[in-house]
């Protein structure tokens, strides 16, 4: 067996790389608090794509007083009768806050459309107004970052099976998740149309290939940190793999099949 060269680079462990990035996140949050800035991160994606794990990696060492994770459930009857964005507006970041949406108003372009939870008119109204809504947020000083986590159909099937078999993951199983494989093509069509219609210059989508959860975590955080300003930024840590995280450019061929 040949010995490794003494000069060969040693790849840091996932935990070591994540720790360095989390230190950068703490620096970012200190800057947010000091300057009264606002960051909103939207995480969308396939069922089982790893949104919960990504959020945990981001927030693990951030101040819970200035960090919020928003995962709204099914709207009530009164909320359903309101302006669609109204209940989300109430959750927007205040000065100095870092807010992450675990799914967002884009439910209307995904699960609601696939499962017929909204009408065609409601969907059309959403598509015609969401870009203007997000432009208002951006012009008001909110830094809006939108990520879509994508995985392959095979990987999704494996993760769904893991949830069924693991008694500690039973809470993650929902009737919607159980329809994910059956409705794979419908979700793909809605995803494609959503990305094509809702990626303006001031609020573009970033795609994350998330078949490998750890690589997805590291590269999404690198991308996030590279797109905001804060004192003490170590740019050498923030070079994301463009094969894993990349700005949506309208090319459907780059998405997972």
Coordinates of C-alpha atoms in Angstrom, one line a residue:
X1 CA 0.0 0.0 0.0
X2 CA 1.5 3.3 -1.0
X3 CA 1.9 6.1 1.5
X4 CA 0.3 9.4 1.1
X5 CA 2.6 12.3 0.2
X6 CA 3.5 14.6 3.0
X7 CA 2.7 17.5 0.8
X8 CA -0.8 16.3 -0.1
X9 CA -3.5 18.7 1.1
X10 CA -5.7 17.4 4.0
X11 CA -9.4 18.0 3.6
X12 CA -10.9 19.4 6.8
X13 CA -13.8 17.4 8.3
X14 CA -17.3 18.6 7.7
X15 CA -17.5 19.6 11.4
X16 CA -14.3 21.7 11.2
X17 CA -15.5 23.4 8.0
X18 CA -18.9 24.1 9.4
X19 CA -17.5 25.5 12.6
X20 CA -15.4 28.1 10.7
X21 CA -18.5 29.1 8.7
X22 CA -20.6 29.3 11.8
X23 CA -18.0 31.7 13.3
X24 CA -18.5 33.8 10.2
X25 CA -22.3 33.7 10.7
X26 CA -21.9 35.0 14.2
X27 CA -19.8 37.9 12.9
X28 CA -22.6 38.6 10.4
X29 CA -25.2 38.6 13.1
X30 CA -23.1 40.9 15.3
X31 CA -23.0 43.3 12.4
X32 CA -26.8 42.9 11.8
X33 CA -27.5 43.8 15.4
X34 CA -25.1 46.7 15.5
X35 CA -26.4 48.3 12.3
X36 CA -30.1 47.3 12.6
X37 CA -30.0 45.5 9.3
X38 CA -32.5 42.8 8.2
X39 CA -32.0 39.5 6.5
X40 CA -34.7 37.2 5.2
X41 CA -33.6 33.8 3.8
X42 CA -36.3 31.8 2.0
X43 CA -35.7 28.0 1.8
X44 CA -37.8 26.2 -0.7
X45 CA -37.3 22.8 -2.4
X46 CA -38.4 19.2 -2.9
X47 CA -39.9 17.3 0.0
X48 CA -37.1 15.8 2.1
X49 CA -34.5 18.1 0.4
X50 CA -33.0 19.0 3.7
X51 CA -34.4 22.4 4.6
X52 CA -34.6 21.5 8.4
X53 CA -31.0 20.4 8.5
X54 CA -29.8 23.4 6.6
X55 CA -31.6 25.7 8.9
X56 CA -30.0 23.9 11.9
X57 CA -26.6 24.3 10.5
X58 CA -27.1 28.0 9.9
X59 CA -28.8 28.9 13.3
X60 CA -27.0 26.5 15.7
X61 CA -24.8 29.1 17.3
X62 CA -26.7 32.3 16.5
X63 CA -28.5 34.4 19.1
X64 CA -32.0 33.0 19.6
X65 CA -33.3 36.5 20.5
X66 CA -32.3 37.9 17.0
X67 CA -32.9 34.8 15.0
X68 CA -36.3 33.4 14.0
X69 CA -37.3 30.4 12.0
X70 CA -40.7 30.7 10.4
X71 CA -42.6 27.6 9.3
X72 CA -46.3 28.5 9.0
X73 CA -48.9 25.8 8.9
X74 CA -52.1 25.5 6.9
X75 CA -53.9 28.9 6.9
X76 CA -57.0 29.3 9.0
X77 CA -60.3 30.2 7.4
X78 CA -59.8 33.9 8.3
X79 CA -56.3 33.9 7.0
X80 CA -57.5 32.3 3.8
X81 CA -59.8 35.2 3.3
X82 CA -57.0 37.8 3.7
X83 CA -54.6 39.2 1.2
X84 CA -52.4 36.2 0.4
X85 CA -49.1 37.8 1.7
X86 CA -50.6 39.2 4.8
X87 CA -49.7 36.4 7.3
X88 CA -46.2 36.4 5.9
X89 CA -45.7 40.1 6.3
X90 CA -46.3 39.7 10.0
X91 CA -43.2 37.5 10.1
X92 CA -40.8 39.7 8.2
X93 CA -37.5 40.6 10.0
X94 CA -37.4 43.6 12.3
X95 CA -34.3 45.7 12.6
X96 CA -31.3 43.6 13.6
X97 CA -33.1 40.3 12.9
X98 CA -32.0 37.2 10.9
X99 CA -35.2 35.4 9.8
X100 CA -35.4 32.1 7.9
X101 CA -38.6 30.9 6.2
X102 CA -38.9 27.1 6.0
X103 CA -41.2 27.3 3.0
X104 CA -42.8 30.6 2.3
X105 CA -45.4 32.4 0.1
X106 CA -44.0 30.1 -2.7
X107 CA -46.3 27.4 -1.3
X108 CA -48.8 28.9 -3.8
X109 CA -46.5 28.1 -6.7
X110 CA -45.7 24.6 -5.5
X111 CA -47.7 22.4 -3.1
X112 CA -50.9 24.4 -3.3
X113 CA -50.9 24.3 -7.1
X114 CA -50.0 20.6 -7.3
X115 CA -52.5 19.5 -4.7
X116 CA -55.3 21.9 -6.0
X117 CA -55.3 23.8 -2.7
X118 CA -55.7 27.1 -4.7
X119 CA -57.6 28.1 -7.7
X120 CA -56.1 29.0 -11.1
X121 CA -57.0 32.7 -10.5
X122 CA -55.3 32.6 -7.1
X123 CA -52.2 31.1 -8.7
X124 CA -52.2 33.6 -11.5
X125 CA -52.6 36.5 -9.1
X126 CA -49.7 35.3 -7.1
X127 CA -47.3 34.9 -10.1
X128 CA -48.3 38.4 -11.4
X129 CA -47.7 40.1 -8.0
X130 CA -44.9 38.3 -6.2
X131 CA -42.0 40.0 -8.0
X132 CA -43.4 43.5 -7.2
X133 CA -44.0 42.4 -3.6
X134 CA -40.4 41.2 -3.2
X135 CA -39.1 44.4 -4.9
X136 CA -40.9 46.4 -2.2
X137 CA -39.1 44.3 0.5
X138 CA -35.7 44.8 -1.1
X139 CA -36.2 48.6 -1.6
X140 CA -37.3 48.9 2.1
X141 CA -33.9 47.6 3.2
X142 CA -34.5 43.8 3.7
X143 CA -31.8 41.6 2.3
X144 CA -33.8 38.8 0.6
X145 CA -32.0 35.6 -0.3
X146 CA -34.0 32.8 -2.0
X147 CA -32.7 29.2 -2.2
X148 CA -34.3 26.2 -3.9
X149 CA -32.9 22.8 -2.6
X150 CA -33.2 20.2 -5.3
X151 CA -32.7 16.4 -5.1
X152 CA -33.1 13.5 -7.4
X153 CA -36.2 11.3 -7.4
X154 CA -34.1 8.3 -6.3
X155 CA -32.6 10.3 -3.4
X156 CA -36.1 11.5 -2.4
X157 CA -37.4 7.9 -2.4
X158 CA -34.5 6.8 -0.1
X159 CA -35.1 9.7 2.3
X160 CA -38.8 9.0 2.5
X161 CA -38.1 5.3 3.2
X162 CA -35.7 6.4 6.0
X163 CA -38.4 8.5 7.6
X164 CA -40.8 5.6 7.6
X165 CA -38.2 3.2 9.1
X166 CA -36.8 5.6 11.8
X167 CA -39.1 6.0 14.8
X168 CA -37.3 9.3 15.6
X169 CA -38.3 10.8 12.2
X170 CA -42.0 9.9 12.3
X171 CA -42.9 13.5 13.0
X172 CA -41.5 14.4 9.6
X173 CA -44.0 12.3 7.7
X174 CA -47.1 14.1 6.3
X175 CA -49.8 13.2 3.8
X176 CA -48.2 15.7 1.4
X177 CA -44.8 14.1 1.7
X178 CA -46.3 10.7 0.9
X179 CA -47.6 12.1 -2.4
X180 CA -44.2 13.5 -3.4
X181 CA -43.0 10.6 -5.5
X182 CA -46.4 10.1 -7.1
X183 CA -46.5 13.8 -8.1
X184 CA -42.8 14.1 -9.0
X185 CA -43.5 15.3 -12.6
X186 CA -46.1 17.8 -11.5
X187 CA -43.8 19.3 -8.9
X188 CA -41.0 19.5 -11.5
X189 CA -43.3 21.4 -13.9
X190 CA -44.4 23.8 -11.2
X191 CA -40.8 24.3 -10.0
X192 CA -39.7 25.1 -13.5
X193 CA -42.5 27.6 -14.1
X194 CA -41.9 29.2 -10.7
X195 CA -38.2 29.7 -11.3
X196 CA -38.7 31.1 -14.7
X197 CA -41.3 33.6 -13.5
X198 CA -40.0 34.7 -10.1
X199 CA -36.3 35.4 -10.4
X200 CA -35.9 39.1 -10.9
X201 CA -32.6 40.9 -10.5
X202 CA -33.3 42.2 -7.0
X203 CA -34.6 38.8 -5.8
X204 CA -33.1 36.0 -7.8
X205 CA -33.2 32.3 -7.1
X206 CA -30.2 30.3 -6.1
X207 CA -30.3 26.5 -6.8
X208 CA -28.7 24.0 -4.3
X209 CA -28.0 20.5 -5.4
X210 CA -28.8 18.7 -2.1
X211 CA -28.3 15.0 -2.8
X212 CA -25.3 15.3 -0.4
X213 CA -26.6 17.0 2.7
X214 CA -23.3 18.0 4.2
X215 CA -22.0 19.5 0.9
X216 CA -25.3 21.4 0.5
X217 CA -25.0 22.8 4.0
X218 CA -21.5 24.0 3.6
X219 CA -21.9 25.5 0.1
X220 CA -25.2 27.2 0.8
X221 CA -23.7 28.9 3.9
X222 CA -20.6 30.0 1.8
X223 CA -22.9 31.5 -0.8
X224 CA -25.0 33.2 1.8
X225 CA -22.0 34.8 3.5
X226 CA -20.4 35.8 0.3
X227 CA -23.5 37.9 -0.7
X228 CA -23.7 40.1 2.4
X229 CA -21.3 42.6 4.0
X230 CA -19.9 42.4 7.5
X231 CA -16.7 43.2 9.3
X232 CA -14.0 40.5 9.6
X233 CA -15.2 38.5 6.6
X234 CA -12.8 35.7 5.6
X235 CA -13.3 35.4 1.9
X236 CA -11.0 32.4 1.7
X237 CA -13.7 30.4 3.5
X238 CA -16.5 31.5 1.2
X239 CA -15.7 29.9 -2.2
X240 CA -18.8 27.9 -2.9
X241 CA -18.7 24.9 -5.4
X242 CA -20.6 26.2 -8.4
X243 CA -21.6 22.6 -9.3
X244 CA -23.6 22.5 -6.0
X245 CA -24.8 26.1 -5.5
X246 CA -25.5 28.3 -8.5
X247 CA -27.6 31.3 -9.5
X248 CA -30.7 30.4 -11.5
X249 CA -30.0 31.3 -15.1
X250 CA -33.0 29.9 -16.8
X251 CA -31.4 26.7 -18.0
X252 CA -33.6 23.8 -17.1
X253 CA -31.0 21.3 -18.1
X254 CA -29.0 22.3 -14.9
X255 CA -31.7 21.0 -12.6
X256 CA -31.8 17.5 -11.1
X257 CA -34.0 15.1 -13.1

